[in-house]
Structures are given as structure tokens and as C-alpha cells.
mmCIF file of C-alpha atoms in Angstrom:
data_model
loop_
_atom_site.group_PDB
_atom_site.id
_atom_site.type_symbol
_atom_site.label_atom_id
_atom_site.label_comp_id
_atom_site.label_asym_id
_atom_site.label_seq_id
_atom_site.Cartn_x
_atom_site.Cartn_y
_atom_site.Cartn_z
ATOM 1 C CA MET R 129 -31.232 -42.860 -6.596
ATOM 2 C CA SER R 130 -31.999 -39.642 -4.738
ATOM 3 C CA LYS R 131 -34.841 -37.307 -5.746
ATOM 4 C CA LYS R 132 -32.231 -34.608 -6.323
ATOM 5 C CA VAL R 133 -30.306 -36.720 -8.847
ATOM 6 C CA ILE R 134 -33.504 -37.906 -10.533
ATOM 7 C CA GLY R 135 -34.659 -34.311 -10.828
ATOM 8 C CA GLY R 136 -31.335 -33.340 -12.348
ATOM 9 C CA LEU R 137 -31.530 -36.161 -14.888
ATOM 10 C CA LEU R 138 -35.068 -35.257 -15.883
ATOM 11 C CA ALA R 139 -33.971 -31.681 -16.376
ATOM 12 C CA LEU R 140 -31.027 -32.934 -18.393
ATOM 13 C CA ALA R 141 -33.300 -34.989 -20.628
ATOM 14 C CA LEU R 142 -35.511 -31.959 -21.184
ATOM 15 C CA VAL R 143 -32.575 -29.739 -22.101
ATOM 16 C CA LEU R 144 -31.038 -32.297 -24.421
ATOM 17 C CA SER R 145 -34.296 -32.570 -26.337
ATOM 18 C CA VAL R 146 -33.552 -29.098 -27.728
ATOM 19 C CA PHE R 147 -31.092 -29.824 -30.476
ATOM 20 C CA SER R 148 -29.711 -26.311 -30.793
ATOM 21 C CA PHE R 149 -28.706 -26.152 -27.114
ATOM 22 C CA SER R 150 -29.559 -22.481 -27.279
ATOM 23 C CA VAL R 151 -31.576 -22.532 -24.065
ATOM 24 C CA PHE R 152 -30.295 -23.945 -20.783
ATOM 25 C CA ALA R 153 -31.983 -24.621 -17.483
ATOM 26 C CA ALA R 154 -31.909 -21.938 -14.816
ATOM 27 C CA GLY R 155 -28.514 -21.552 -13.214
ATOM 28 C CA THR R 156 -26.479 -22.170 -16.330
ATOM 29 C CA GLY R 157 -24.011 -19.454 -17.238
ATOM 30 C CA TYR R 158 -21.697 -18.416 -20.046
ATOM 31 C CA GLU R 159 -18.144 -17.514 -19.272
ATOM 32 C CA THR R 160 -14.644 -17.501 -20.699
ATOM 33 C CA ASP R 161 -12.012 -18.598 -18.209
ATOM 34 C CA THR R 162 -8.550 -19.504 -19.504
ATOM 35 C CA SER R 163 -7.957 -21.785 -16.526
ATOM 36 C CA TYR R 164 -10.606 -24.094 -18.005
ATOM 37 C CA THR R 165 -9.641 -25.328 -21.444
ATOM 38 C CA GLN R 166 -10.993 -27.640 -24.096
ATOM 39 C CA THR R 167 -8.761 -28.874 -26.904
ATOM 40 C CA TRP R 168 -10.306 -30.430 -29.980
ATOM 41 C CA GLY R 169 -8.730 -32.293 -32.867
ATOM 42 C CA LEU R 170 -9.443 -34.570 -35.804
ATOM 43 C CA ALA R 171 -7.472 -37.651 -36.816
ATOM 44 C CA ASN R 172 -7.944 -39.283 -40.232
ATOM 45 C CA LYS R 173 -8.915 -42.931 -40.198
ATOM 46 C CA ALA R 174 -9.947 -44.166 -43.641
ATOM 47 C CA GLY R 175 -11.834 -43.206 -46.769
ATOM 48 C CA SER R 176 -12.941 -44.528 -50.147
ATOM 49 C CA ASP R 177 -15.447 -43.756 -52.895
ATOM 50 C CA GLY R 178 -16.207 -40.298 -51.541
ATOM 51 C CA THR R 179 -16.831 -41.532 -47.984
ATOM 52 C CA TYR R 180 -14.390 -40.536 -45.232
ATOM 53 C CA THR R 181 -13.994 -41.187 -41.521
ATOM 54 C CA VAL R 182 -12.361 -39.125 -38.770
ATOM 55 C CA ASP R 183 -11.945 -39.491 -35.030
ATOM 56 C CA VAL R 184 -12.968 -36.466 -32.976
ATOM 57 C CA LEU R 185 -10.566 -35.984 -30.084
ATOM 58 C CA LEU R 186 -11.172 -33.960 -26.932
ATOM 59 C CA THR R 187 -9.074 -33.008 -23.909
ATOM 60 C CA THR R 188 -10.452 -31.037 -20.951
ATOM 61 C CA ASN R 189 -8.938 -30.031 -17.608
ATOM 62 C CA TYR R 190 -12.335 -30.046 -15.890
ATOM 63 C CA PRO R 191 -15.251 -32.475 -15.386
ATOM 64 C CA VAL R 192 -17.205 -32.267 -18.604
ATOM 65 C CA GLY R 193 -20.890 -32.841 -19.306
ATOM 66 C CA PRO R 194 -22.563 -32.766 -22.748
ATOM 67 C CA ILE R 195 -20.542 -31.757 -25.786
ATOM 68 C CA GLN R 196 -21.442 -30.433 -29.211
ATOM 69 C CA PHE R 197 -19.395 -29.761 -32.322
ATOM 70 C CA LYS R 198 -19.916 -29.119 -36.019
ATOM 71 C CA ILE R 199 -17.831 -30.620 -38.789
ATOM 72 C CA ASP R 200 -17.275 -28.151 -41.614
ATOM 73 C CA GLY R 201 -16.130 -29.100 -45.091
ATOM 74 C CA VAL R 202 -18.452 -32.088 -45.445
ATOM 75 C CA ASP R 203 -21.396 -32.668 -47.768
ATOM 76 C CA GLU R 204 -23.248 -35.120 -45.571
ATOM 77 C CA VAL R 205 -22.620 -36.935 -42.295
ATOM 78 C CA THR R 206 -23.745 -40.522 -42.753
ATOM 79 C CA SER R 207 -23.007 -41.983 -39.308
ATOM 80 C CA VAL R 208 -21.588 -41.166 -35.887
ATOM 81 C CA THR R 209 -20.361 -43.762 -33.429
ATOM 82 C CA VAL R 210 -19.271 -43.101 -29.875
ATOM 83 C CA GLY R 211 -15.612 -43.686 -29.103
ATOM 84 C CA SER R 212 -15.709 -43.034 -25.358
ATOM 85 C CA GLY R 213 -17.648 -45.105 -22.843
ATOM 86 C CA TYR R 214 -18.619 -41.918 -21.046
ATOM 87 C CA TYR R 215 -21.098 -40.834 -23.735
ATOM 88 C CA LYS R 216 -24.321 -42.419 -24.961
ATOM 89 C CA ALA R 217 -24.161 -45.128 -27.567
ATOM 90 C CA THR R 218 -26.783 -43.363 -29.711
ATOM 91 C CA PRO R 219 -25.581 -39.821 -30.458
ATOM 92 C CA SER R 220 -27.609 -37.065 -32.049
ATOM 93 C CA TYR R 221 -26.304 -35.684 -35.312
ATOM 94 C CA GLY R 222 -27.460 -33.836 -38.390
ATOM 95 C CA LYS R 223 -26.447 -34.365 -41.985
ATOM 96 C CA THR R 224 -24.879 -30.913 -42.007
ATOM 97 C CA GLY R 225 -22.269 -32.079 -39.499
ATOM 98 C CA LEU R 226 -23.707 -30.848 -36.194
ATOM 99 C CA VAL R 227 -23.102 -33.585 -33.606
ATOM 100 C CA MET R 228 -24.270 -33.675 -29.997
ATOM 101 C CA LEU R 229 -23.180 -36.209 -27.364
ATOM 102 C CA THR R 230 -24.583 -36.504 -23.864
ATOM 103 C CA PRO R 231 -23.162 -38.395 -20.877
ATOM 104 C CA ASP R 232 -24.520 -41.880 -20.388
ATOM 105 C CA THR R 233 -26.441 -40.891 -17.255
ATOM 106 C CA SER R 234 -28.074 -44.287 -16.948
ATOM 107 C CA SER R 235 -24.771 -45.801 -15.870
ATOM 108 C CA ASN R 236 -22.404 -42.937 -15.186
ATOM 109 C CA LEU R 237 -23.633 -39.995 -13.125
ATOM 110 C CA LEU R 238 -20.233 -38.411 -12.588
ATOM 111 C CA GLY R 239 -18.548 -35.937 -14.861
ATOM 112 C CA LYS R 240 -14.893 -36.602 -15.675
ATOM 113 C CA LYS R 241 -11.904 -34.985 -17.321
ATOM 114 C CA LEU R 242 -11.104 -36.199 -20.827
ATOM 115 C CA SER R 243 -7.522 -36.792 -21.926
ATOM 116 C CA ASN R 244 -7.078 -36.997 -25.692
ATOM 117 C CA ALA R 245 -10.261 -39.079 -25.768
ATOM 118 C CA VAL R 246 -11.891 -40.219 -28.988
ATOM 119 C CA VAL R 247 -15.374 -38.967 -28.197
ATOM 120 C CA ALA R 248 -16.839 -39.839 -31.585
ATOM 121 C CA THR R 249 -16.015 -41.322 -34.955
ATOM 122 C CA VAL R 250 -17.728 -39.466 -37.787
ATOM 123 C CA THR R 251 -18.289 -40.892 -41.266
ATOM 124 C CA TYR R 252 -19.199 -38.412 -43.961
ATOM 125 C CA LYS R 253 -19.362 -37.744 -47.675
ATOM 126 C CA SER R 254 -17.344 -34.965 -49.237
ATOM 127 C CA SER R 255 -16.773 -33.584 -52.694
ATOM 128 C CA SER R 256 -13.600 -31.791 -51.558
ATOM 129 C CA ASN R 257 -11.344 -34.842 -51.117
ATOM 130 C CA GLY R 258 -12.103 -35.199 -47.433
ATOM 131 C CA THR R 259 -10.853 -32.039 -45.754
ATOM 132 C CA PRO R 260 -13.081 -31.650 -42.703
ATOM 133 C CA ALA R 261 -12.530 -29.228 -39.850
ATOM 134 C CA ILE R 262 -14.159 -28.594 -36.493
ATOM 135 C CA LYS R 263 -15.964 -25.267 -36.751
ATOM 136 C CA ASP R 264 -14.421 -22.641 -34.490
ATOM 137 C CA ASP R 265 -17.725 -21.420 -33.102
ATOM 138 C CA VAL R 266 -17.542 -21.488 -29.307
ATOM 139 C CA LYS R 267 -20.794 -21.128 -27.401
ATOM 140 C CA SER R 268 -20.357 -18.171 -25.052
ATOM 141 C CA ALA R 269 -22.136 -15.184 -23.548
ATOM 142 C CA SER R 270 -21.583 -13.198 -26.728
ATOM 143 C CA ASN R 271 -22.356 -16.198 -28.949
ATOM 144 C CA PRO R 272 -25.120 -18.234 -27.283
ATOM 145 C CA GLN R 273 -25.973 -19.930 -30.587
ATOM 146 C CA GLY R 274 -22.419 -21.261 -30.931
ATOM 147 C CA THR R 275 -21.998 -24.832 -32.096
ATOM 148 C CA LEU R 276 -18.837 -25.750 -30.162
ATOM 149 C CA MET R 277 -19.322 -26.714 -26.550
ATOM 150 C CA ALA R 278 -17.811 -28.941 -23.879
ATOM 151 C CA ALA R 279 -19.959 -27.990 -20.908
ATOM 152 C CA ARG R 280 -18.221 -27.719 -17.533
ATOM 153 C CA LEU R 281 -20.004 -28.965 -14.453
ATOM 154 C CA ASP R 282 -20.182 -26.295 -11.771
ATOM 155 C CA GLY R 283 -20.599 -26.888 -8.052
ATOM 156 C CA SER R 284 -21.036 -30.642 -8.376
ATOM 157 C CA ASP R 285 -19.529 -33.555 -10.233
ATOM 158 C CA TYR R 286 -23.019 -34.897 -10.888
ATOM 159 C CA VAL R 287 -24.628 -34.437 -14.278
ATOM 160 C CA ASN R 288 -27.253 -31.773 -13.771
ATOM 161 C CA SER R 289 -28.575 -29.499 -16.482
ATOM 162 C CA ALA R 290 -28.820 -26.610 -14.027
ATOM 163 C CA SER R 291 -25.073 -26.609 -13.484
ATOM 164 C CA PHE R 292 -23.691 -26.501 -17.032
ATOM 165 C CA ILE R 293 -21.256 -23.703 -17.783
ATOM 166 C CA VAL R 294 -20.015 -23.107 -21.321
ATOM 167 C CA GLY R 295 -17.598 -20.632 -22.843
ATOM 168 C CA GLN R 296 -14.292 -22.143 -21.777
ATOM 169 C CA LYS R 297 -11.210 -21.349 -23.809
ATOM 170 C CA ALA R 298 -11.210 -23.640 -26.845
ATOM 171 C CA THR R 299 -8.238 -24.709 -28.966
ATOM 172 C CA ILE R 300 -8.688 -26.551 -32.248
ATOM 173 C CA VAL R 301 -5.874 -28.725 -33.580
ATOM 174 C CA ALA R 302 -5.820 -28.846 -37.356
ATOM 175 C CA LEU R 303 -6.500 -32.059 -39.247
ATOM 176 C CA GLY R 304 -3.395 -33.953 -40.175
ATOM 177 C CA GLY R 305 -2.539 -36.250 -37.326
ATOM 178 C CA GLU R 306 -3.186 -37.213 -33.755
ATOM 179 C CA MET R 307 -3.403 -34.553 -31.093
ATOM 180 C CA PRO R 308 -0.172 -34.339 -29.098
ATOM 181 C CA SER R 309 -0.448 -36.433 -25.978
ATOM 182 C CA PRO R 310 -1.025 -34.282 -22.906
ATOM 183 C CA THR R 311 1.920 -33.861 -20.590
ATOM 184 C CA GLU R 312 1.821 -36.533 -17.936
ATOM 185 C CA ALA R 313 0.812 -35.189 -14.574
ATOM 186 C CA ASP R 314 3.687 -34.681 -12.156
ATOM 187 C CA LEU R 315 3.988 -33.780 -8.490
ATOM 188 C CA GLN R 316 3.919 -30.174 -7.338
ATOM 189 C CA VAL R 317 3.731 -28.203 -4.086
ATOM 190 C CA LYS R 318 0.317 -26.649 -3.514
ATOM 191 C CA SER R 319 -0.008 -22.903 -3.876
ATOM 192 C CA GLY R 320 0.672 -21.103 -0.605
ATOM 193 C CA VAL R 321 2.770 -23.917 0.882
ATOM 194 C CA THR R 322 6.351 -22.862 1.639
ATOM 195 C CA GLY R 323 9.504 -24.729 2.556
ATOM 196 C CA VAL R 324 8.668 -28.028 0.844
ATOM 197 C CA VAL R 325 11.136 -29.123 -1.835
ATOM 198 C CA ILE R 326 10.579 -31.664 -4.618
ATOM 199 C CA ASP R 327 14.162 -32.684 -5.364
ATOM 200 C CA LYS R 328 14.400 -34.593 -8.643
ATOM 201 C CA ASN R 329 18.182 -34.919 -8.314
ATOM 202 C CA LYS R 330 17.960 -37.340 -5.409
ATOM 203 C CA THR R 331 16.702 -40.586 -6.940
ATOM 204 C CA PHE R 332 18.541 -43.162 -4.776
ATOM 205 C CA GLY R 333 19.965 -45.095 -7.673
ATOM 206 C CA GLY R 334 17.016 -44.384 -9.925
ATOM 207 C CA LYS R 335 14.577 -46.107 -7.584
ATOM 208 C CA TYR R 336 12.467 -42.962 -7.313
ATOM 209 C CA ALA R 337 11.658 -39.955 -9.480
ATOM 210 C CA GLY R 338 13.013 -37.815 -6.624
ATOM 211 C CA ALA R 339 12.678 -37.010 -2.944
ATOM 212 C CA VAL R 340 10.250 -34.675 -1.200
ATOM 213 C CA TYR R 341 11.257 -32.976 2.049
ATOM 214 C CA GLY R 342 11.043 -29.800 4.117
ATOM 215 C CA PHE R 343 7.646 -30.439 5.699
ATOM 216 C CA ALA R 344 7.080 -28.343 8.804
ATOM 217 C CA GLN R 345 6.260 -30.062 12.094
ATOM 218 C CA ALA R 346 3.309 -28.251 13.638
ATOM 219 C CA ALA R 347 2.886 -30.759 16.471
ATOM 220 C CA ASN R 348 4.483 -33.981 17.655
ATOM 221 C CA ASN R 349 2.003 -36.078 15.685
ATOM 222 C CA THR R 350 2.182 -34.058 12.455
ATOM 223 C CA PHE R 351 3.763 -36.913 10.496
ATOM 224 C CA ALA R 352 1.688 -39.676 12.073
ATOM 225 C CA THR R 353 -1.029 -39.412 9.405
ATOM 226 C CA VAL R 354 -1.127 -38.726 5.677
ATOM 227 C CA ASN R 355 -2.706 -35.292 6.235
ATOM 228 C CA TYR R 356 0.544 -33.327 5.956
ATOM 229 C CA LEU R 357 1.078 -34.760 2.471
ATOM 230 C CA ASN R 358 -2.465 -34.102 1.267
ATOM 231 C CA ASN R 359 -2.242 -30.549 2.615
ATOM 232 C CA SER R 360 1.070 -29.834 0.877
ATOM 233 C CA LEU R 361 1.166 -31.745 -2.406
ATOM 234 C CA GLU R 362 -0.956 -32.264 -5.491
ATOM 235 C CA ALA R 363 -0.620 -33.379 -9.086
ATOM 236 C CA THR R 364 0.147 -30.711 -11.679
ATOM 237 C CA ASP R 365 -3.336 -31.175 -13.100
ATOM 238 C CA GLY R 366 -4.836 -30.422 -9.693
ATOM 239 C CA SER R 367 -5.864 -33.993 -8.971
ATOM 240 C CA ALA R 368 -5.296 -35.795 -5.697
ATOM 241 C CA ILE R 369 -2.068 -37.641 -4.979
ATOM 242 C CA SER R 370 -1.663 -41.291 -4.079
ATOM 243 C CA ALA R 371 0.444 -41.884 -0.963
ATOM 244 C CA THR R 372 1.664 -45.238 0.343
ATOM 245 C CA LYS R 373 2.709 -45.607 3.963
ATOM 246 C CA GLY R 374 6.291 -46.636 4.634
ATOM 247 C CA THR R 375 7.157 -49.840 6.453
ATOM 248 C CA LYS R 376 6.886 -48.164 9.870
ATOM 249 C CA GLY R 377 4.522 -45.241 9.322
ATOM 250 C CA TRP R 378 3.764 -42.103 7.331
ATOM 251 C CA GLY R 379 7.223 -40.628 7.915
ATOM 252 C CA THR R 380 10.502 -41.156 6.078
ATOM 253 C CA GLY R 381 10.111 -43.828 3.421
ATOM 254 C CA THR R 382 6.499 -42.976 2.569
ATOM 255 C CA THR R 383 6.010 -42.761 -1.186
ATOM 256 C CA VAL R 384 3.849 -40.457 -3.299
ATOM 257 C CA THR R 385 2.808 -41.569 -6.779
ATOM 258 C CA VAL R 386 1.484 -39.435 -9.631
ATOM 259 C CA GLY R 387 0.990 -41.212 -12.942
ATOM 260 C CA THR R 388 4.082 -43.335 -13.521
ATOM 261 C CA LYS R 389 6.307 -41.310 -11.184
ATOM 262 C CA THR R 390 6.968 -42.197 -7.565
ATOM 263 C CA TYR R 391 8.658 -39.849 -5.090
ATOM 264 C CA VAL R 392 9.956 -40.784 -1.659
ATOM 265 C CA VAL R 393 9.251 -38.659 1.403
ATOM 266 C CA VAL R 394 12.031 -37.689 3.799
ATOM 267 C CA ILE R 395 11.307 -36.168 7.208
ATOM 268 C CA PHE R 396 14.473 -34.679 8.662
ATOM 269 C CA GLY R 397 15.039 -36.242 12.074
ATOM 270 C CA ASP R 398 12.647 -39.151 11.517
ATOM 271 C CA VAL R 399 15.301 -41.764 10.878
ATOM 272 C CA ASP R 400 13.245 -44.881 11.576
ATOM 273 C CA GLY R 401 10.286 -43.736 9.467
ATOM 274 C CA ASN R 402 7.548 -44.035 12.070
ATOM 275 C CA GLY R 403 6.474 -40.403 11.633
ATOM 276 C CA LEU R 404 7.822 -39.308 15.020
ATOM 277 C CA ILE R 405 11.005 -37.418 15.853
ATOM 278 C CA ASN R 406 12.134 -38.772 19.204
ATOM 279 C CA THR R 407 15.011 -40.146 21.242
ATOM 280 C CA ALA R 408 15.141 -43.327 19.177
ATOM 281 C CA ASP R 409 16.037 -41.268 16.108
ATOM 282 C CA ALA R 410 18.699 -39.299 17.974
ATOM 283 C CA ASN R 411 20.236 -42.521 19.349
ATOM 284 C CA ALA R 412 20.190 -44.211 15.932
ATOM 285 C CA THR R 413 21.925 -41.210 14.409
ATOM 286 C CA LYS R 414 24.531 -41.066 17.195
ATOM 287 C CA ALA R 415 25.229 -44.779 16.811
ATOM 288 C CA SER R 416 25.837 -44.286 13.086
ATOM 289 C CA VAL R 417 28.512 -41.618 13.423
ATOM 290 C CA ASN R 418 31.641 -42.761 11.529
ATOM 291 C CA ASN R 419 30.077 -46.028 10.390
ATOM 292 C CA THR R 420 27.389 -47.258 8.035
ATOM 293 C CA LYS R 421 24.727 -48.575 10.405
ATOM 294 C CA ILE R 422 22.468 -46.268 8.431
ATOM 295 C CA PRO R 423 23.245 -47.309 4.831
ATOM 296 C CA ASN R 424 24.917 -44.918 2.454
ATOM 297 C CA ASP R 425 22.690 -43.308 -0.180
ATOM 298 C CA SER R 426 19.506 -44.239 1.700
ATOM 299 C CA VAL R 427 16.474 -42.178 2.611
ATOM 300 C CA GLU R 428 17.249 -42.908 6.271
ATOM 301 C CA ARG R 429 20.697 -41.376 5.886
ATOM 302 C CA LEU R 430 19.222 -38.281 4.276
ATOM 303 C CA ALA R 431 16.760 -38.005 7.166
ATOM 304 C CA ALA R 432 19.603 -38.317 9.687
ATOM 305 C CA ASN R 433 21.514 -35.404 8.182
ATOM 306 C CA ALA R 434 19.641 -32.897 10.321
ATOM 307 C CA GLN R 435 22.426 -30.392 10.920
ATOM 308 C CA ASN R 436 22.363 -27.356 8.659
ATOM 309 C CA VAL R 437 25.905 -27.097 7.296
ATOM 310 C CA ASN R 438 27.625 -25.635 4.242
ATOM 311 C CA SER R 439 29.398 -28.702 2.925
ATOM 312 C CA ASP R 440 28.282 -31.338 0.454
ATOM 313 C CA ALA R 441 30.330 -33.965 2.304
ATOM 314 C CA MET R 442 28.890 -32.956 5.665
ATOM 315 C CA MET R 443 25.409 -33.164 4.218
ATOM 316 C CA HIS R 444 26.120 -36.803 3.380
ATOM 317 C CA ASN R 445 28.188 -38.010 6.320
ATOM 318 C CA ILE R 446 26.532 -38.552 9.673
ATOM 319 C CA VAL R 447 28.335 -36.631 12.399
ATOM 320 C CA THR R 448 27.783 -35.841 16.058
ATOM 321 C CA GLY R 449 26.189 -32.541 15.075
ATOM 322 C CA ASP R 450 23.366 -34.398 13.315
ATOM 323 C CA ALA R 451 22.524 -36.370 16.440
ATOM 324 C CA SER R 452 22.717 -33.169 18.484
ATOM 325 C CA ALA R 453 20.375 -31.348 16.094
ATOM 326 C CA ILE R 454 17.754 -34.075 16.502
ATOM 327 C CA LYS R 455 18.231 -34.177 20.286
ATOM 328 C CA ASN R 456 17.917 -30.378 20.468
ATOM 329 C CA HIS R 457 14.767 -30.498 18.354
ATOM 330 C CA ILE R 458 13.208 -32.908 20.830
ATOM 331 C CA GLY R 459 14.223 -30.560 23.643
ATOM 332 C CA GLY R 460 12.569 -27.548 22.042
ATOM 333 C CA LYS R 461 15.283 -25.995 19.862
ATOM 334 C CA LYS R 462 13.497 -26.806 16.645
ATOM 335 C CA ILE R 463 15.041 -27.770 13.349
ATOM 336 C CA ASP R 464 14.365 -25.182 10.658
ATOM 337 C CA PHE R 465 12.961 -27.679 8.169
ATOM 338 C CA ALA R 466 12.609 -25.177 5.319
ATOM 339 C CA ALA R 467 16.167 -23.863 5.653
ATOM 340 C CA LEU R 468 17.536 -27.391 5.927
ATOM 341 C CA ALA R 469 15.553 -28.449 2.864
ATOM 342 C CA ALA R 470 16.907 -25.548 0.835
ATOM 343 C CA LYS R 471 20.455 -26.456 1.836
ATOM 344 C CA HIS R 472 19.985 -30.139 0.970
ATOM 345 C CA ALA R 473 18.553 -29.171 -2.399
ATOM 346 C CA SER R 474 21.710 -27.203 -3.189
ATOM 347 C CA PHE R 475 23.884 -30.300 -2.768
ATOM 348 C CA ASN R 476 23.085 -32.977 -5.327
ATOM 349 C CA LYS R 477 26.248 -35.058 -5.335
ATOM 350 C CA ASN R 478 24.824 -37.830 -3.205
ATOM 351 C CA TYR R 479 21.692 -39.988 -3.094
ATOM 352 C CA GLN R 480 21.536 -40.356 -6.873
#
């Protein structure tokens, strides 16, 4: 373990020894940024003879460090158990309902996003028929003594007390049921990238969640590596994508998976899927005019339709103009990938 990490952990231990969390190590800030959100909720579990139990649920869209919350509406907290493997097995809590959990730094040095995670199970006594609530008391610049906190890690994914930032926008879901499951991450085009289309209408018989096309070719080897995908696409939660090379390369037939959804990549002009647009693709397209050497409703057929036309049928059938468009592209008269992608996206009759 590096001296830097050890130093961070020692600082963390020192900070966590202060139960109120009112003082942080140097470098920690308070801010409110709606792009960083924490969503809290309670879910009833069981109760009898004046003793009740709830699960505390937390969702964040950022790597989270230590958390703190206070349960209102209880007479006495009798026990707290950890429901997530990310936090320590021995939490700190007070009888008044103030609970503090710290990451298990002995085995897990990385912060992580939480998705509807049960971070703790709280057992308590109540004289009000068990109606607890998480106190809406967010720690922030204007409220440094606040009891509600899900600290964001800033500048590093490593747990380090000098990098905690609190004051994110907090939402509290009322007691009465499970928190709604977060929307599953989907594929999106990165901000600033133009011309790329995620077409959910072209599923190729339901084999894919859709097709992705319109990638610009900056150089002859643009599609030879996965870089063009990583530079253009991301998950809707900002996480990295998972790409799988096609049978012949990173071109047509490559797949991109986010969660349970898999999209297929189509590079116009790259008929054989090797990531290059060359004479072999032009010849394959020419040989397929008026026949089905390139199968109907296939990603290869979509890639071969390289001529920008105004007909749904022409966008599906391979004609001499498609072979010419690829041949011209090789010769220097480049295909306008963005314009072709927009046209393909307007015709959704085929490839479903």
C-alpha cells in the first residue's frame, strides 16, 4: 500500500473519530450541485412489541464515501446492521437515531456509486406505532452541522478524508414501500459528438436493442480499434461502455452492451466488418446487386447501402449506386456519414 493511500486512511480514521462530522480535513468543501444527487428511502421490514425494523436505502450517481443519517420519530435505536458490503460491519450509531457508516477501507479502497442499496438495517423502539423518517437535514455550506450526508469523492476514487465533498442535492422518499428502482442505464451519444445515430427501430429481428451508425472516418484506420466507440458513446449514467469486437474486427458487427441492452454497430461501406472501407467492400456490394449474397435484413446489408437516396426501398435494396458510393469513397469522394445516417434513421421499414 502506498504512503499516499496510508496517509489518506489515517486521516480518514482521524476524521471519523469525530462523531458529529462537523469538522473535515483540509481540502473538503461544501457545495450544492444538482448534477450530483443522493436519494434516500426507508422500507418497512418487521415489528412487534414496540420494536420495529427498517431498511435504509441509498442511491447516488457519484462515487460515495462515508454517509450519515438521522432517523426521526423513534424513541431509541437498539441496533444497526450493515446491509451493503461496501461499509464497515460495525457502524456507529446513537440511541437518538444518528447513524454513521464508513467505507470498509481495510478491504475496499475505491468509492462506488450506490443503486437502491440497503446501506443499513435499523432496529428501534417507538411509542408512535413505528413511523420513522429520515431527517431532512442536509450537511452543506449553510448547514455544516447537518445530519444527512453522502460524501462525494473529489479528484480521486480512493477514500481520502481530504477529498470529501458534501452538500449534494438530496431527495428523501417517504416511508411506505421500496424506493422505485432506478432507470436502467442505456446507451447515449456523448455530448459534443455529432452525426452518430442510435436507431432503436432497427433490431434485426429483435436480436439487438438497436443499431448505432454514422461514425465519421477521420483516417483509413479509424475503425480498426475500439477508440471511435469509446470517444463517441457512453452509458446514460456516464459510465463506460462495453464493446465486443465483431468476427472480423471493430467495424460492422461490433456490439456495444449497456446493462441488459446490446446494440450492433454499422459502419457504412464496411461490408465485411474488418473496420476498413476498401475495394473488397465495393466488390462485395457490386456482386450483391439484384441478389441476396448479402443476406436480407442483416447488418452487412445495412452497411452496403451507402448511397444517399430518398426511398425506403432503395435504402434496403443493394444497387449499383451503393457499390459506386463505396468505390468513390475509396477514391477520395467521401461518404457523408452523418447525412447518410440521418436518412437511414428516417426509414424504419426494414431491418426490424
